[in-house]
């Protein structure tokens, strides 16, 4: 299968993964991120020495970081994939970047709207901004990957 086909499949699969996370109820979404939160908290030995109220505040803080990091990373991968897909069609960097960034921003916006239809979930503009920032970082990584591949290709020639 050609590169474009593989990139299309990966991009659509990743968008589907994001969609499925947004389709979760608030309870299921929170349970998933809480499982990561508790794994992180367990690694900090001094947490058990804190008063209960401080432990709860720390857990809430870490839980928020876990959720926001998930948003950022999911869209960083999407940005990377969309950018590589655009580049596979021969677009110059700026055109590929803008198409990728706008596509990911629109997907993030539609994804937040989608969450309104999931029980207990809400739509947050800050998440759209965070997702778009993640996508931009993925695009920058894509640019770096392409540059490295070009350098390696030149050395091999």
GROMACS .gro file of N, CA and C in nm:
model
  471
    1UNK      N    1   0.085  -0.118   0.000
    1UNK     CA    2   0.000   0.000   0.000
    1UNK      C    3   0.089   0.124   0.000
    2UNK      N    4   0.046   0.223  -0.073
    2UNK     CA    5   0.127   0.344  -0.085
    2UNK      C    6   0.118   0.428   0.041
    3UNK      N    7   0.213   0.521   0.055
    3UNK     CA    8   0.222   0.606   0.174
    3UNK      C    9   0.093   0.685   0.198
    4UNK      N   10   0.037   0.741   0.093
    4UNK     CA   11  -0.086   0.820   0.109
    4UNK      C   12  -0.198   0.735   0.169
    5UNK      N   13  -0.211   0.614   0.120
    5UNK     CA   14  -0.315   0.524   0.171
    5UNK      C   15  -0.296   0.493   0.318
    6UNK      N   16  -0.172   0.465   0.355
    6UNK     CA   17  -0.140   0.436   0.494
    6UNK      C   18  -0.170   0.558   0.582
    7UNK      N   19  -0.129   0.675   0.535
    7UNK     CA   20  -0.153   0.797   0.613
    7UNK      C   21  -0.303   0.827   0.626
    8UNK      N   22  -0.379   0.803   0.520
    8UNK     CA   23  -0.524   0.822   0.529
    8UNK      C   24  -0.584   0.730   0.634
    9UNK      N   25  -0.545   0.604   0.631
    9UNK     CA   26  -0.598   0.505   0.727
    9UNK      C   27  -0.561   0.544   0.870
   10UNK      N   28  -0.434   0.579   0.891
   10UNK     CA   29  -0.389   0.618   1.025
   10UNK      C   30  -0.462   0.743   1.075
   11UNK      N   31  -0.479   0.841   0.987
   11UNK     CA   32  -0.545   0.966   1.025
   11UNK      C   33  -0.691   0.942   1.061
   12UNK      N   34  -0.760   0.867   0.978
   12UNK     CA   35  -0.901   0.838   1.005
   12UNK      C   36  -0.917   0.751   1.130
   13UNK      N   37  -0.827   0.657   1.149
   13UNK     CA   38  -0.831   0.573   1.270
   13UNK      C   39  -0.810   0.659   1.394
   14UNK      N   40  -0.715   0.752   1.386
   14UNK     CA   41  -0.686   0.837   1.503
   14UNK      C   42  -0.804   0.930   1.532
   15UNK      N   43  -0.864   0.985   1.427
   15UNK     CA   44  -0.982   1.071   1.446
   15UNK      C   45  -1.096   0.990   1.509
   16UNK      N   46  -1.107   0.864   1.472
   16UNK     CA   47  -1.209   0.777   1.530
   16UNK      C   48  -1.182   0.751   1.678
   17UNK      N   49  -1.056   0.734   1.712
   17UNK     CA   50  -1.019   0.716   1.854
   17UNK      C   51  -1.060   0.839   1.934
   18UNK      N   52  -1.028   0.957   1.882
   18UNK     CA   53  -1.067   1.081   1.950
   18UNK      C   54  -1.219   1.088   1.965
   19UNK      N   55  -1.290   1.056   1.858
   19UNK     CA   56  -1.436   1.057   1.860
   19UNK      C   57  -1.490   0.963   1.967
   20UNK      N   58  -1.430   0.845   1.978
   20UNK     CA   59  -1.478   0.747   2.077
   20UNK      C   60  -1.454   0.796   2.220
   21UNK      N   61  -1.343   0.864   2.244
   21UNK     CA   62  -1.321   0.921   2.377
   21UNK      C   63  -1.428   1.026   2.410
   22UNK      N   64  -1.465   1.106   2.311
   22UNK     CA   65  -1.566   1.210   2.332
   22UNK      C   66  -1.705   1.152   2.349
   23UNK      N   67  -1.726   1.032   2.299
   23UNK     CA   68  -1.857   0.968   2.311
   23UNK      C   69  -1.878   0.906   2.450
   24UNK      N   70  -1.771   0.895   2.528
   24UNK     CA   71  -1.784   0.839   2.662
   24UNK      C   72  -1.867   0.931   2.751
   25UNK      N   73  -1.938   0.871   2.843
   25UNK     CA   74  -2.010   0.951   2.942
   25UNK      C   75  -1.907   1.018   3.033
   26UNK      N   76  -1.951   1.120   3.104
   26UNK     CA   77  -1.861   1.190   3.197
   26UNK      C   78  -1.805   1.092   3.300
   27UNK      N   79  -1.889   1.002   3.345
   27UNK     CA   80  -1.847   0.904   3.446
   27UNK      C   81  -1.737   0.813   3.393
   28UNK      N   82  -1.755   0.761   3.271
   28UNK     CA   83  -1.653   0.673   3.212
   28UNK      C   84  -1.525   0.748   3.180
   29UNK      N   85  -1.539   0.869   3.129
   29UNK     CA   86  -1.422   0.950   3.096
   29UNK      C   87  -1.341   0.981   3.222
   30UNK      N   88  -1.412   1.018   3.326
   30UNK     CA   89  -1.345   1.049   3.453
   30UNK      C   90  -1.278   0.926   3.512
   31UNK      N   91  -1.343   0.812   3.501
   31UNK     CA   92  -1.284   0.688   3.553
   31UNK      C   93  -1.154   0.654   3.481
   32UNK      N   94  -1.154   0.673   3.350
   32UNK     CA   95  -1.033   0.645   3.272
   32UNK      C   96  -0.918   0.736   3.314
   33UNK      N   97  -0.945   0.866   3.319
   33UNK     CA   98  -0.837   0.958   3.357
   33UNK      C   99  -0.799   0.943   3.505
   34UNK      N  100  -0.895   0.905   3.589
   34UNK     CA  101  -0.865   0.882   3.730
   34UNK      C  102  -0.769   0.765   3.749
   35UNK      N  103  -0.782   0.663   3.664
   35UNK     CA  104  -0.692   0.549   3.676
   35UNK      C  105  -0.547   0.591   3.651
   36UNK      N  106  -0.527   0.681   3.555
   36UNK     CA  107  -0.392   0.735   3.531
   36UNK      C  108  -0.348   0.824   3.647
   37UNK      N  109  -0.441   0.904   3.696
   37UNK     CA  110  -0.410   0.995   3.807
   37UNK      C  111  -0.360   0.917   3.927
   38UNK      N  112  -0.429   0.811   3.964
   38UNK     CA  113  -0.390   0.734   4.082
   38UNK      C  114  -0.257   0.662   4.062
   39UNK      N  115  -0.228   0.622   3.939
   39UNK     CA  116  -0.097   0.561   3.912
   39UNK      C  117   0.015   0.662   3.933
   40UNK      N  118  -0.011   0.785   3.895
   40UNK     CA  119   0.089   0.891   3.915
   40UNK      C  120   0.104   0.923   4.063
   41UNK      N  121  -0.010   0.940   4.131
   41UNK     CA  122  -0.009   0.975   4.274
   41UNK      C  123   0.062   0.867   4.356
   42UNK      N  124   0.041   0.740   4.319
   42UNK     CA  125   0.106   0.629   4.391
   42UNK      C  126   0.258   0.638   4.386
   43UNK      N  127   0.311   0.700   4.281
   43UNK     CA  128   0.456   0.710   4.264
   43UNK      C  129   0.518   0.820   4.351
   44UNK      N  130   0.433   0.901   4.415
   44UNK     CA  131   0.483   1.010   4.500
   44UNK      C  132   0.466   0.966   4.646
   45UNK      N  133   0.573   0.917   4.709
   45UNK     CA  134   0.561   0.857   4.842
   45UNK      C  135   0.513   0.954   4.952
   46UNK      N  136   0.546   1.080   4.943
   46UNK     CA  137   0.511   1.172   5.050
   46UNK      C  138   0.363   1.212   5.051
   47UNK      N  139   0.288   1.172   4.949
   47UNK     CA  140   0.146   1.208   4.942
   47UNK      C  141   0.070   1.152   5.061
   48UNK      N  142   0.103   1.032   5.102
   48UNK     CA  143   0.033   0.968   5.214
   48UNK      C  144   0.054   1.043   5.346
   49UNK      N  145   0.159   1.122   5.352
   49UNK     CA  146   0.187   1.199   5.473
   49UNK      C  147   0.106   1.327   5.482
   50UNK      N  148   0.047   1.368   5.372
   50UNK     CA  149  -0.031   1.491   5.369
   50UNK      C  150  -0.166   1.472   5.437
   51UNK      N  151  -0.221   1.580   5.493
   51UNK     CA  152  -0.358   1.571   5.545
   51UNK      C  153  -0.455   1.535   5.432
   52UNK      N  154  -0.565   1.472   5.466
   52UNK     CA  155  -0.661   1.423   5.367
   52UNK      C  156  -0.705   1.532   5.270
   53UNK      N  157  -0.733   1.651   5.319
   53UNK     CA  158  -0.779   1.760   5.232
   53UNK      C  159  -0.670   1.799   5.131
   54UNK      N  160  -0.545   1.796   5.172
   54UNK     CA  161  -0.433   1.826   5.082
   54UNK      C  162  -0.416   1.715   4.978
   55UNK      N  163  -0.437   1.591   5.021
   55UNK     CA  164  -0.430   1.479   4.927
   55UNK      C  165  -0.537   1.494   4.819
   56UNK      N  166  -0.657   1.531   4.859
   56UNK     CA  167  -0.767   1.549   4.764
   56UNK      C  168  -0.739   1.664   4.667
   57UNK      N  169  -0.681   1.772   4.719
   57UNK     CA  170  -0.646   1.885   4.632
   57UNK      C  171  -0.538   1.844   4.531
   58UNK      N  172  -0.440   1.769   4.578
   58UNK     CA  173  -0.334   1.723   4.489
   58UNK      C  174  -0.390   1.628   4.383
   59UNK      N  175  -0.477   1.536   4.425
   59UNK     CA  176  -0.539   1.444   4.330
   59UNK      C  177  -0.619   1.520   4.225
   60UNK      N  178  -0.692   1.620   4.267
   60UNK     CA  179  -0.771   1.701   4.173
   60UNK      C  180  -0.680   1.775   4.074
   61UNK      N  181  -0.570   1.829   4.126
   61UNK     CA  182  -0.474   1.901   4.043
   61UNK      C  183  -0.412   1.807   3.939
   62UNK      N  184  -0.366   1.690   3.984
   62UNK     CA  185  -0.303   1.593   3.894
   62UNK      C  186  -0.405   1.541   3.794
   63UNK      N  187  -0.528   1.519   3.839
   63UNK     CA  188  -0.633   1.470   3.751
   63UNK      C  189  -0.658   1.570   3.637
   64UNK      N  190  -0.660   1.697   3.670
   64UNK     CA  191  -0.679   1.801   3.568
   64UNK      C  192  -0.563   1.801   3.468
   65UNK      N  193  -0.441   1.786   3.519
   65UNK     CA  194  -0.324   1.781   3.432
   65UNK      C  195  -0.331   1.659   3.339
   66UNK      N  196  -0.372   1.545   3.393
   66UNK     CA  197  -0.385   1.423   3.312
   66UNK      C  198  -0.485   1.445   3.199
   67UNK      N  199  -0.600   1.503   3.232
   67UNK     CA  200  -0.704   1.526   3.130
   67UNK      C  201  -0.656   1.623   3.022
   68UNK      N  202  -0.592   1.731   3.064
   68UNK     CA  203  -0.547   1.831   2.967
   68UNK      C  204  -0.431   1.778   2.883
   69UNK      N  205  -0.345   1.699   2.944
   69UNK     CA  206  -0.234   1.638   2.871
   69UNK      C  207  -0.287   1.540   2.766
   70UNK      N  208  -0.392   1.467   2.801
   70UNK     CA  209  -0.453   1.374   2.705
   70UNK      C  210  -0.506   1.451   2.584
   71UNK      N  211  -0.578   1.562   2.610
   71UNK     CA  212  -0.627   1.645   2.499
   71UNK      C  213  -0.510   1.687   2.408
   72UNK      N  214  -0.408   1.742   2.470
   72UNK     CA  215  -0.293   1.793   2.396
   72UNK      C  216  -0.229   1.683   2.312
   73UNK      N  217  -0.202   1.569   2.374
   73UNK     CA  218  -0.132   1.460   2.305
   73UNK      C  219  -0.215   1.398   2.193
   74UNK      N  220  -0.345   1.378   2.218
   74UNK     CA  221  -0.431   1.322   2.113
   74UNK      C  222  -0.429   1.410   1.989
   75UNK      N  223  -0.434   1.540   2.009
   75UNK     CA  224  -0.436   1.631   1.894
   75UNK      C  225  -0.297   1.655   1.837
   76UNK      N  226  -0.192   1.637   1.916
   76UNK     CA  227  -0.057   1.645   1.861
   76UNK      C  228  -0.037   1.534   1.758
   77UNK      N  229  -0.084   1.415   1.791
   77UNK     CA  230  -0.073   1.303   1.697
   77UNK      C  231  -0.159   1.330   1.574
   78UNK      N  232  -0.281   1.381   1.595
   78UNK     CA  233  -0.367   1.412   1.481
   78UNK      C  234  -0.302   1.518   1.391
   79UNK      N  235  -0.246   1.622   1.452
   79UNK     CA  236  -0.178   1.726   1.375
   79UNK      C  237  -0.062   1.669   1.294
   80UNK      N  238   0.016   1.583   1.356
   80UNK     CA  239   0.128   1.518   1.288
   80UNK      C  240   0.078   1.437   1.168
   81UNK      N  241  -0.024   1.357   1.190
   81UNK     CA  242  -0.075   1.272   1.082
   81UNK      C  243  -0.134   1.354   0.967
   82UNK      N  244  -0.213   1.456   1.000
   82UNK     CA  245  -0.273   1.538   0.894
   82UNK      C  246  -0.164   1.613   0.818
   83UNK      N  247  -0.064   1.662   0.890
   83UNK     CA  248   0.046   1.732   0.824
   83UNK      C  249   0.122   1.638   0.730
   84UNK      N  250   0.156   1.520   0.777
   84UNK     CA  251   0.227   1.424   0.691
   84UNK      C  252   0.141   1.386   0.571
   85UNK      N  253   0.011   1.375   0.591
   85UNK     CA  254  -0.078   1.346   0.479
   85UNK      C  255  -0.075   1.460   0.377
   86UNK      N  256  -0.082   1.583   0.425
   86UNK     CA  257  -0.074   1.699   0.334
   86UNK      C  258   0.060   1.701   0.259
   87UNK      N  259   0.168   1.675   0.329
   87UNK     CA  260   0.299   1.673   0.265
   87UNK      C  261   0.309   1.561   0.161
   88UNK      N  262   0.239   1.449   0.186
   88UNK     CA  263   0.243   1.338   0.090
   88UNK      C  264   0.178   1.377  -0.043
   89UNK      N  265   0.095   1.481  -0.041
   89UNK     CA  266   0.034   1.532  -0.163
   89UNK      C  267   0.120   1.642  -0.227
   90UNK      N  268   0.235   1.670  -0.166
   90UNK     CA  269   0.329   1.764  -0.226
   90UNK      C  270   0.309   1.909  -0.189
   91UNK      N  271   0.224   1.935  -0.090
   91UNK     CA  272   0.204   2.074  -0.048
   91UNK      C  273   0.331   2.131   0.015
   92UNK      N  274   0.357   2.259  -0.011
   92UNK     CA  275   0.470   2.325   0.055
   92UNK      C  276   0.438   2.337   0.204
   93UNK      N  277   0.541   2.364   0.283
   93UNK     CA  278   0.526   2.364   0.428
   93UNK      C  279   0.412   2.453   0.476
   94UNK      N  280   0.409   2.579   0.433
   94UNK     CA  281   0.307   2.672   0.484
   94UNK      C  282   0.166   2.627   0.450
   95UNK      N  283   0.146   2.580   0.329
   95UNK     CA  284   0.013   2.535   0.290
   95UNK      C  285  -0.026   2.410   0.370
   96UNK      N  286   0.066   2.317   0.382
   96UNK     CA  287   0.040   2.195   0.460
   96UNK      C  288   0.012   2.229   0.605
   97UNK      N  289   0.089   2.325   0.660
   97UNK     CA  290   0.069   2.365   0.799
   97UNK      C  291  -0.070   2.425   0.820
   98UNK      N  292  -0.109   2.518   0.734
   98UNK     CA  293  -0.239   2.585   0.751
   98UNK      C  294  -0.355   2.489   0.730
   99UNK      N  295  -0.346   2.404   0.630
   99UNK     CA  296  -0.452   2.305   0.608
   99UNK      C  297  -0.464   2.213   0.729
  100UNK      N  298  -0.350   2.168   0.778
  100UNK     CA  299  -0.348   2.078   0.894
  100UNK      C  300  -0.402   2.147   1.018
  101UNK      N  301  -0.355   2.267   1.043
  101UNK     CA  302  -0.396   2.339   1.163
  101UNK      C  303  -0.546   2.370   1.160
  102UNK      N  304  -0.595   2.419   1.047
  102UNK     CA  305  -0.738   2.451   1.037
  102UNK      C  306  -0.824   2.324   1.044
  103UNK      N  307  -0.779   2.217   0.981
  103UNK     CA  308  -0.853   2.090   0.987
  103UNK      C  309  -0.864   2.040   1.131
  104UNK      N  310  -0.752   2.044   1.202
  104UNK     CA  311  -0.750   1.996   1.340
  104UNK      C  312  -0.832   2.088   1.431
  105UNK      N  313  -0.824   2.219   1.410
  105UNK     CA  314  -0.902   2.313   1.490
  105UNK      C  315  -1.052   2.291   1.468
  106UNK      N  316  -1.092   2.270   1.343
  106UNK     CA  317  -1.233   2.243   1.314
  106UNK      C  318  -1.277   2.109   1.374
  107UNK      N  319  -1.189   2.011   1.368
  107UNK     CA  320  -1.223   1.881   1.428
  107UNK      C  321  -1.235   1.895   1.580
  108UNK      N  322  -1.145   1.972   1.640
  108UNK     CA  323  -1.152   1.994   1.785
  108UNK      C  324  -1.282   2.063   1.823
  109UNK      N  325  -1.321   2.164   1.744
  109UNK     CA  326  -1.446   2.234   1.770
  109UNK      C  327  -1.565   2.139   1.757
  110UNK      N  328  -1.567   2.062   1.649
  110UNK     CA  329  -1.679   1.968   1.630
  110UNK      C  330  -1.679   1.860   1.738
  111UNK      N  331  -1.560   1.822   1.783
  111UNK     CA  332  -1.548   1.722   1.889
  111UNK      C  333  -1.606   1.774   2.021
  112UNK      N  334  -1.582   1.900   2.050
  112UNK     CA  335  -1.639   1.959   2.172
  112UNK      C  336  -1.791   1.968   2.162
  113UNK      N  337  -1.842   2.000   2.044
  113UNK     CA  338  -1.987   2.000   2.022
  113UNK      C  339  -2.042   1.859   2.041
  114UNK      N  340  -1.969   1.761   1.986
  114UNK     CA  341  -2.008   1.620   2.001
  114UNK      C  342  -2.022   1.581   2.149
  115UNK      N  343  -1.934   1.633   2.233
  115UNK     CA  344  -1.938   1.599   2.375
  115UNK      C  345  -2.068   1.645   2.441
  116UNK      N  346  -2.131   1.748   2.387
  116UNK     CA  347  -2.258   1.794   2.444
  116UNK      C  348  -2.365   1.684   2.439
  117UNK      N  349  -2.349   1.591   2.348
  117UNK     CA  350  -2.446   1.484   2.332
  117UNK      C  351  -2.408   1.359   2.413
  118UNK      N  352  -2.299   1.367   2.486
  118UNK     CA  353  -2.255   1.257   2.573
  118UNK      C  354  -2.295   1.292   2.716
  119UNK      N  355  -2.356   1.199   2.784
  119UNK     CA  356  -2.412   1.222   2.917
  119UNK      C  357  -2.311   1.282   3.014
  120UNK      N  358  -2.345   1.400   3.066
  120UNK     CA  359  -2.263   1.465   3.167
  120UNK      C  360  -2.143   1.542   3.115
  121UNK      N  361  -2.124   1.543   2.984
  121UNK     CA  362  -2.008   1.612   2.925
  121UNK      C  363  -2.045   1.754   2.886
  122UNK      N  364  -1.944   1.836   2.867
  122UNK     CA  365  -1.968   1.975   2.830
  122UNK      C  366  -1.876   2.016   2.715
  123UNK      N  367  -1.900   2.134   2.664
  123UNK     CA  368  -1.820   2.190   2.555
  123UNK      C  369  -1.737   2.303   2.613
  124UNK      N  370  -1.605   2.297   2.597
  124UNK     CA  371  -1.518   2.399   2.654
  124UNK      C  372  -1.428   2.459   2.545
  125UNK      N  373  -1.436   2.590   2.532
  125UNK     CA  374  -1.353   2.661   2.434
  125UNK      C  375  -1.206   2.642   2.466
  126UNK      N  376  -1.173   2.637   2.594
  126UNK     CA  377  -1.032   2.619   2.633
  126UNK      C  378  -0.978   2.485   2.583
  127UNK      N  379  -1.063   2.383   2.576
  127UNK     CA  380  -1.018   2.255   2.522
  127UNK      C  381  -0.992   2.263   2.372
  128UNK      N  382  -1.073   2.341   2.301
  128UNK     CA  383  -1.049   2.361   2.157
  128UNK      C  384  -0.913   2.428   2.138
  129UNK      N  385  -0.884   2.528   2.220
  129UNK     CA  386  -0.755   2.598   2.211
  129UNK      C  387  -0.639   2.504   2.245
  130UNK      N  388  -0.658   2.423   2.349
  130UNK     CA  389  -0.554   2.328   2.389
  130UNK      C  390  -0.533   2.223   2.280
  131UNK      N  391  -0.642   2.173   2.223
  131UNK     CA  392  -0.632   2.075   2.115
  131UNK      C  393  -0.560   2.133   1.994
  132UNK      N  394  -0.593   2.256   1.960
  132UNK     CA  395  -0.530   2.322   1.845
  132UNK      C  396  -0.382   2.345   1.871
  133UNK      N  397  -0.348   2.381   1.994
  133UNK     CA  398  -0.207   2.397   2.030
  133UNK      C  399  -0.133   2.263   2.019
  134UNK      N  400  -0.197   2.157   2.065
  134UNK     CA  401  -0.138   2.023   2.050
  134UNK      C  402  -0.117   1.989   1.904
  135UNK      N  403  -0.217   2.019   1.821
  135UNK     CA  404  -0.205   1.992   1.677
  135UNK      C  405  -0.088   2.069   1.617
  136UNK      N  406  -0.075   2.195   1.658
  136UNK     CA  407   0.037   2.276   1.607
  136UNK      C  408   0.171   2.214   1.645
  137UNK      N  409   0.182   2.166   1.767
  137UNK     CA  410   0.307   2.101   1.809
  137UNK      C  411   0.332   1.973   1.729
  138UNK      N  412   0.226   1.900   1.698
  138UNK     CA  413   0.240   1.781   1.613
  138UNK      C  414   0.287   1.817   1.473
  139UNK      N  415   0.237   1.929   1.422
  139UNK     CA  416   0.278   1.978   1.290
  139UNK      C  417   0.426   2.015   1.291
  140UNK      N  418   0.469   2.083   1.396
  140UNK     CA  419   0.611   2.120   1.409
  140UNK      C  420   0.697   1.994   1.416
  141UNK      N  421   0.651   1.894   1.490
  141UNK     CA  422   0.725   1.767   1.496
  141UNK      C  423   0.731   1.702   1.358
  142UNK      N  424   0.621   1.711   1.283
  142UNK     CA  425   0.619   1.657   1.148
  142UNK      C  426   0.721   1.724   1.059
  143UNK      N  427   0.731   1.855   1.074
  143UNK     CA  428   0.832   1.930   0.998
  143UNK      C  429   0.972   1.881   1.034
  144UNK      N  430   0.996   1.858   1.163
  144UNK     CA  431   1.125   1.808   1.208
  144UNK      C  432   1.154   1.668   1.157
  145UNK      N  433   1.054   1.584   1.156
  145UNK     CA  434   1.071   1.446   1.106
  145UNK      C  435   1.108   1.448   0.958
  146UNK      N  436   1.038   1.529   0.882
  146UNK     CA  437   1.067   1.538   0.739
  146UNK      C  438   1.208   1.590   0.715
  147UNK      N  439   1.249   1.690   0.792
  147UNK     CA  440   1.385   1.744   0.778
  147UNK      C  441   1.489   1.637   0.809
  148UNK      N  442   1.467   1.561   0.916
  148UNK     CA  443   1.561   1.453   0.951
  148UNK      C  444   1.567   1.348   0.842
  149UNK      N  445   1.452   1.309   0.789
  149UNK     CA  446   1.450   1.209   0.683
  149UNK      C  447   1.524   1.257   0.559
  150UNK      N  448   1.509   1.385   0.526
  150UNK     CA  449   1.580   1.441   0.412
  150UNK      C  450   1.731   1.437   0.436
  151UNK      N  451   1.775   1.473   0.557
  151UNK     CA  452   1.918   1.469   0.589
  151UNK      C  453   1.972   1.327   0.580
  152UNK      N  454   1.900   1.230   0.635
  152UNK     CA  455   1.943   1.092   0.630
  152UNK      C  456   1.949   1.042   0.487
  153UNK      N  457   1.851   1.084   0.408
  153UNK     CA  458   1.848   1.041   0.267
  153UNK      C  459   1.969   1.096   0.190
  154UNK      N  460   2.005   1.221   0.219
  154UNK     CA  461   2.121   1.282   0.154
  154UNK      C  462   2.249   1.210   0.193
  155UNK      N  463   2.261   1.172   0.323
  155UNK     CA  464   2.381   1.101   0.369
  155UNK      C  465   2.390   0.963   0.305
  156UNK      N  466   2.275   0.899   0.286
  156UNK     CA  467   2.274   0.765   0.227
  156UNK      C  468   2.304   0.767   0.078
  157UNK      N  469   2.281   0.880   0.014
  157UNK     CA  470   2.304   0.890  -0.132
  157UNK      C  471   2.449   0.907  -0.168
   0.00000   0.00000   0.00000
